[in-house]
Structures are given as structure tokens and as C-alpha cells.
Amino acid sequence: MGLTLTVLGCSGTYASPDNACSGYLVSDGATNVWVDTGSGTLANLQRHAALEGVDALVLSHEHPDHWTDLEGFFNVCRFVTGREGVPVYAPAGLKERTYNDDESPYFEWRDIKDGSRAEIGGLTFTFSRTDHGPETLAMRIDGSGRSFGYSADTGPKWSLGELGPGLDLVLCEATFLQEQEGEAQHLSARQAGLSAKEAGAKRLLLTHIWPTTDKERSRAEAADAYGDPVELAVTNESYDV
Ligand SMILES: [Zn+2]
Ligand SMILES: [Zn+2]
């Protein structure tokens, strides 16, 4: 089986009535990794994987739209599956923001930072610090002979090219439209398109779009900059990398 990405939620900054915050399931068919655990993604995860079938969690940064369903998953491990030692890869300091207590055996926290590499089953993760307020890690995931890149949250001073060449699919945040560029450390859809083009990414999927944004405008602005059609991430859809 190839490498697949399943979108568990892609609403930027806060959940909308019909969309969860950021969360993704990356799988090679044998290894399942839950990347970002934003609010609402635990519910959607159960449509695509068994709760016992998640091999590890990877959290890009401490902003709550990227991890708060970790607390629900903690309850699952504690009261339902009884599973201990689930690896949680995250920047140092995120753990202190959680309800987790040091005595609990359910999560095994592993610090990651710029340049870190992690082998999780058949998947290799490489991390790159982005242009965002708290320490935020974009990631490249290699598996089954394919390469996937995820921007996490970033401003325009970081580029997808930092993840290296040969990306078959990139999932890039596109919080804003062009007219909002510079309002915060996020990308517009136009900037996401430029970044993917510069990185030579073969395919671009937009995520983390604000709930109130006209997504067709996002798609059009990104496609203009990328020079090819782009897709909008759709929650509960799976994509072959
Ligand atoms: Zn965010
Ligand atoms: Zn953020």
C-alpha cells in the first residue's frame, strides 16, 4: 500500500460548524500516525482508524487548534483501551500546557526540534522550524517511496523548500487571502502557492483556511501563484501521496 493522507480537520484557528481544527492521519497501511490533534479530530479519527491502531502522535506546535483533542485521547488510553507508552512527538514545552501529569504511563513524550528525525514504523519524519510565534515544526514524511510535506503554521519567512526536494504532495496552510497578508504570522493562499512552486512540489493541497474565508478565492489565488490547479483539503477525504 502507498502513503496516504486522511484529513481529520482543516479549519484554520478555530472549528467551524461543519469542520474540525487541524488534524491528519498519515498511513502507509501498516503504520498510522496522527499528526496534529486539533479540536474535533478525535471524533473524525474514529471513522478511519481504530483507537488502538494509532501508533504515534506528532504535534506541530502549542497553539490549541493543533492539539487539544490530545486530552480526549488521554481519556481513551486511561479509561477505555488502557494503552500505555503511546509516543507523542512534540516541541519541548507543549507537554506543560496539557492536563498530562508526569506520573501517568499513557503517553511517552519525545522532544522534537528543528532538524530532528524520527522513524515511526515505516515512516521517516524530518522537522523544520517555521516562521510562527511559538516553536513550530513543519515536517517531511517519507514512506512507501513517496514524500509528503506539511507546513504546519508559518509566515512567509519560511518556505516549503526547507523540507527538501522531491515532494510528491504538500499540505500547506493558507490562512488568509492576499488582502490580509501580513496581519499575522500565517500565509495567504497566494504565498502558499508561491512556496509550493519554489519547492518544486508536484501537488498542492491547501489547509488551515479561516472558516469565514471564501475558499474558492483561496483556491484561485493559490493556483495563480502556483501555476497549476490546486486542491482544497476536505475533511474525511483521503489522498494518495
Ligand atoms: Zn493554527
Ligand atoms: Zn499556530
Short mmCIF file of C-alpha atoms and ligand atoms in Angstrom, two decimals:
data_model
loop_
_atom_site.label_atom_id
_atom_site.label_comp_id
_atom_site.label_asym_id
_atom_site.label_seq_id
_atom_site.Cartn_x
_atom_site.Cartn_y
_atom_site.Cartn_z
CA MET A 1 0.00 0.00 0.00
CA GLY A 2 1.20 3.54 -0.71
CA LEU A 3 1.40 6.54 1.53
CA THR A 4 -1.95 8.15 2.29
CA LEU A 5 -3.08 11.32 3.97
CA THR A 6 -6.54 11.47 5.54
CA VAL A 7 -7.80 14.88 6.62
CA LEU A 8 -9.44 14.75 10.06
CA GLY A 9 -9.99 18.51 10.21
CA CYS A 10 -8.63 21.54 8.40
CA SER A 11 -10.40 24.60 9.81
CA GLY A 12 -7.92 27.38 10.50
CA THR A 13 -7.56 28.73 14.05
CA TYR A 14 -10.99 27.61 15.30
CA ALA A 15 -13.50 24.94 14.42
CA SER A 16 -16.47 25.83 12.24
CA PRO A 17 -19.95 24.29 12.48
CA ASP A 18 -19.01 21.70 9.88
CA ASN A 19 -15.25 21.36 10.26
CA ALA A 20 -12.78 20.36 12.93
CA CYS A 21 -9.47 22.12 13.56
CA SER A 22 -6.20 20.81 12.14
CA GLY A 23 -5.58 17.09 12.25
CA TYR A 24 -4.35 14.44 9.83
CA LEU A 25 -3.84 10.72 9.70
CA VAL A 26 -0.76 9.66 7.75
CA SER A 27 -0.52 5.97 6.95
CA ASP A 28 1.45 3.52 4.85
CA GLY A 29 -1.11 0.83 5.56
CA ALA A 30 0.93 -0.62 8.43
CA THR A 31 1.81 2.47 10.47
CA ASN A 32 -0.76 5.11 11.42
CA VAL A 33 0.40 8.48 12.74
CA TRP A 34 -1.99 11.14 13.94
CA VAL A 35 -0.41 14.48 13.04
CA ASP A 36 -1.88 17.41 14.98
CA THR A 37 -4.83 16.68 17.19
CA GLY A 38 -6.97 19.81 16.91
CA SER A 39 -10.46 20.00 18.37
CA GLY A 40 -12.92 17.69 16.63
CA THR A 41 -10.27 15.43 15.11
CA LEU A 42 -10.62 12.63 17.67
CA ALA A 43 -14.25 12.20 16.55
CA ASN A 44 -13.24 12.03 12.90
CA LEU A 45 -10.25 9.79 13.58
CA GLN A 46 -12.63 7.02 14.59
CA ARG A 47 -14.14 6.98 11.11
CA HIS A 48 -10.77 5.98 9.66
CA ALA A 49 -8.78 4.05 12.28
CA ALA A 50 -9.25 2.01 15.42
CA LEU A 51 -8.37 3.89 18.60
CA GLU A 52 -5.85 1.13 19.36
CA GLY A 53 -4.46 1.43 15.84
CA VAL A 54 -2.75 4.80 16.23
CA ASP A 55 0.98 4.13 16.52
CA ALA A 56 2.11 7.64 17.47
CA LEU A 57 1.03 11.25 17.71
CA VAL A 58 3.02 14.15 16.25
CA LEU A 59 2.19 17.69 17.32
CA SER A 60 3.50 20.64 15.32
CA HIS A 61 3.18 23.35 17.98
CA GLU A 62 1.46 24.52 21.12
CA HIS A 63 -1.38 26.60 19.64
CA PRO A 64 -4.57 24.96 20.88
CA ASP A 65 -6.14 24.48 17.44
CA HIS A 66 -3.40 21.88 16.80
CA TRP A 67 -3.50 19.67 19.88
CA THR A 68 -6.42 19.96 22.33
CA ASP A 69 -8.01 16.61 21.37
CA LEU A 70 -4.91 15.06 22.92
CA GLU A 71 -6.84 15.41 26.18
CA GLY A 72 -9.67 13.27 24.84
CA PHE A 73 -7.19 10.70 23.60
CA PHE A 74 -5.60 10.66 27.07
CA ASN A 75 -9.02 9.70 28.46
CA VAL A 76 -9.31 6.97 25.83
CA CYS A 77 -5.98 5.48 26.89
CA ARG A 78 -6.74 5.84 30.58
CA PHE A 79 -10.32 4.59 30.71
CA VAL A 80 -11.00 2.64 27.53
CA THR A 81 -8.01 0.97 25.90
CA GLY A 82 -5.68 1.02 28.90
CA ARG A 83 -2.87 1.54 26.45
CA GLU A 84 0.42 2.82 27.88
CA GLY A 85 3.51 4.36 26.33
CA VAL A 86 1.91 5.95 23.27
CA PRO A 87 4.70 8.02 21.69
CA VAL A 88 3.87 11.74 21.50
CA TYR A 89 6.38 13.76 19.47
CA ALA A 90 6.15 17.49 20.19
CA PRO A 91 8.30 20.58 20.69
CA ALA A 92 9.60 20.86 24.24
CA GLY A 93 7.19 22.75 26.45
CA LEU A 94 3.94 21.63 24.85
CA LYS A 95 3.56 18.89 27.46
CA GLU A 96 3.41 21.51 30.22
CA ARG A 97 0.31 23.01 28.62
CA THR A 98 -1.58 19.73 28.82
CA TYR A 99 -3.52 18.01 31.57
CA ASN A 100 -0.99 15.20 31.41
CA ASP A 101 0.70 14.51 34.73
CA ASP A 102 4.20 13.16 34.94
CA GLU A 103 3.13 10.04 36.80
CA SER A 104 0.74 8.85 34.13
CA PRO A 105 2.03 5.99 31.98
CA TYR A 106 -0.17 6.57 28.94
CA PHE A 107 1.96 8.94 26.89
CA GLU A 108 5.66 8.75 26.24
CA TRP A 109 6.72 12.30 25.33
CA ARG A 110 9.57 12.77 22.87
CA ASP A 111 11.01 16.22 22.22
CA ILE A 112 11.49 17.27 18.62
CA LYS A 113 13.11 20.40 17.23
CA ASP A 114 14.44 21.90 14.01
CA GLY A 115 16.39 19.21 12.17
CA SER A 116 15.07 16.31 14.27
CA ARG A 117 14.43 13.00 12.55
CA ALA A 118 12.08 10.32 13.78
CA GLU A 119 11.47 6.83 12.46
CA ILE A 120 7.94 5.70 13.22
CA GLY A 121 7.32 2.24 11.78
CA GLY A 122 7.99 2.57 8.07
CA LEU A 123 7.68 6.36 8.09
CA THR A 124 10.56 8.79 8.41
CA PHE A 125 9.78 12.25 9.75
CA THR A 126 12.11 15.23 9.35
CA PHE A 127 11.26 18.52 11.05
CA SER A 128 11.90 22.14 10.13
CA ARG A 129 11.25 25.18 12.32
CA THR A 130 8.82 27.59 10.64
CA ASP A 131 8.12 31.33 10.84
CA HIS A 132 5.43 31.29 13.53
CA GLY A 133 5.16 32.60 17.10
CA PRO A 134 5.89 29.60 19.34
CA GLU A 135 8.35 26.90 18.24
CA THR A 136 6.53 25.35 15.28
CA LEU A 137 7.71 22.38 13.26
CA ALA A 138 6.82 21.69 9.66
CA MET A 139 7.51 18.13 8.62
CA ARG A 140 8.52 15.96 5.73
CA ILE A 141 7.25 12.41 5.85
CA ASP A 142 8.85 9.75 3.66
CA GLY A 143 7.34 6.31 3.29
CA SER A 144 6.49 3.71 0.64
CA GLY A 145 8.81 5.51 -1.77
CA ARG A 146 6.75 8.73 -1.57
CA SER A 147 7.35 12.10 0.09
CA PHE A 148 4.80 14.29 1.80
CA GLY A 149 5.31 17.78 3.23
CA TYR A 150 3.19 19.62 5.81
CA SER A 151 3.82 23.29 6.53
CA ALA A 152 2.14 23.33 9.95
CA ASP A 153 1.56 27.06 10.69
CA THR A 154 4.00 29.54 9.22
CA GLY A 155 4.55 33.05 8.00
CA PRO A 156 6.25 33.83 4.67
CA LYS A 157 9.81 33.87 6.05
CA TRP A 158 9.83 30.06 5.94
CA SER A 159 9.38 28.10 2.72
CA LEU A 160 8.37 24.56 1.80
CA GLY A 161 11.77 24.28 0.10
CA GLU A 162 13.21 23.81 3.61
CA LEU A 163 11.69 20.32 3.52
CA GLY A 164 13.97 19.33 0.64
CA PRO A 165 13.35 18.32 -2.98
CA GLY A 166 11.06 15.69 -4.45
CA LEU A 167 7.86 16.34 -2.54
CA ASP A 168 5.01 14.44 -4.18
CA LEU A 169 2.29 16.21 -2.21
CA VAL A 170 2.37 19.24 0.06
CA LEU A 171 -0.28 20.28 2.52
CA CYS A 172 0.23 23.97 3.10
CA GLU A 173 -1.50 26.38 5.39
CA ALA A 174 -3.34 29.18 3.60
CA THR A 175 -4.98 31.05 6.44
CA PHE A 176 -5.51 34.31 4.58
CA LEU A 177 -6.42 35.87 1.27
CA GLN A 178 -3.95 38.22 -0.40
CA GLU A 179 -5.58 41.33 1.08
CA GLN A 180 -4.87 40.03 4.61
CA GLU A 181 -1.17 39.29 4.08
CA GLY A 182 0.97 40.43 6.99
CA GLU A 183 -1.87 40.56 9.53
CA ALA A 184 -0.33 37.67 11.46
CA GLN A 185 2.41 35.05 11.09
CA HIS A 186 0.44 33.00 8.59
CA LEU A 187 0.43 32.52 4.83
CA SER A 188 -2.08 33.70 2.33
CA ALA A 189 -3.19 31.23 -0.33
CA ARG A 190 -1.07 33.18 -2.80
CA GLN A 191 2.00 32.79 -0.61
CA ALA A 192 1.27 29.08 -0.20
CA GLY A 193 1.16 28.73 -3.98
CA LEU A 194 4.47 30.55 -4.38
CA SER A 195 6.12 28.48 -1.67
CA ALA A 196 4.96 25.19 -3.24
CA LYS A 197 6.12 26.34 -6.67
CA GLU A 198 9.58 27.32 -5.37
CA ALA A 199 9.87 23.96 -3.61
CA GLY A 200 9.01 22.14 -6.84
CA ALA A 201 6.15 20.33 -5.12
CA LYS A 202 4.21 18.14 -7.53
CA ARG A 203 0.82 18.71 -5.96
CA LEU A 204 -0.59 21.30 -3.55
CA LEU A 205 -3.40 20.92 -1.07
CA LEU A 206 -4.50 23.99 0.94
CA THR A 207 -5.41 23.77 4.61
CA HIS A 208 -5.94 25.92 7.72
CA ILE A 209 -8.19 28.35 5.84
CA TRP A 210 -10.22 30.57 8.13
CA PRO A 211 -13.86 29.48 8.46
CA THR A 212 -15.14 32.84 7.16
CA THR A 213 -12.91 32.92 4.08
CA ASP A 214 -14.30 32.35 0.59
CA LYS A 215 -12.44 29.12 -0.18
CA GLU A 216 -12.88 29.39 -3.92
CA ARG A 217 -10.99 32.69 -3.79
CA SER A 218 -8.27 30.92 -1.81
CA ARG A 219 -8.08 28.21 -4.43
CA ALA A 220 -7.91 30.73 -7.29
CA GLU A 221 -5.24 32.91 -5.64
CA ALA A 222 -3.11 29.87 -4.83
CA ALA A 223 -3.47 28.39 -8.34
CA ASP A 224 -2.41 31.70 -9.92
CA ALA A 225 0.79 31.74 -7.89
CA TYR A 226 1.48 28.00 -8.20
CA GLY A 227 0.87 27.98 -11.96
CA ASP A 228 -1.22 24.83 -11.81
CA PRO A 229 -4.52 23.79 -10.28
CA VAL A 230 -4.53 23.34 -6.50
CA GLU A 231 -6.91 21.43 -4.26
CA LEU A 232 -8.63 22.38 -1.02
CA ALA A 233 -8.22 19.89 1.81
CA VAL A 234 -11.58 18.26 2.58
CA THR A 235 -12.24 16.73 5.98
CA ASN A 236 -12.70 12.96 5.96
CA GLU A 237 -11.20 12.68 2.48
CA SER A 238 -8.11 10.56 1.85
CA TYR A 239 -5.37 11.46 -0.61
CA ASP A 240 -2.74 9.20 -2.15
CA VAL A 241 0.60 10.93 -1.71
ZN ZN B 1 -3.26 27.04 13.67
ZN ZN B 2 -0.38 28.36 15.19
#
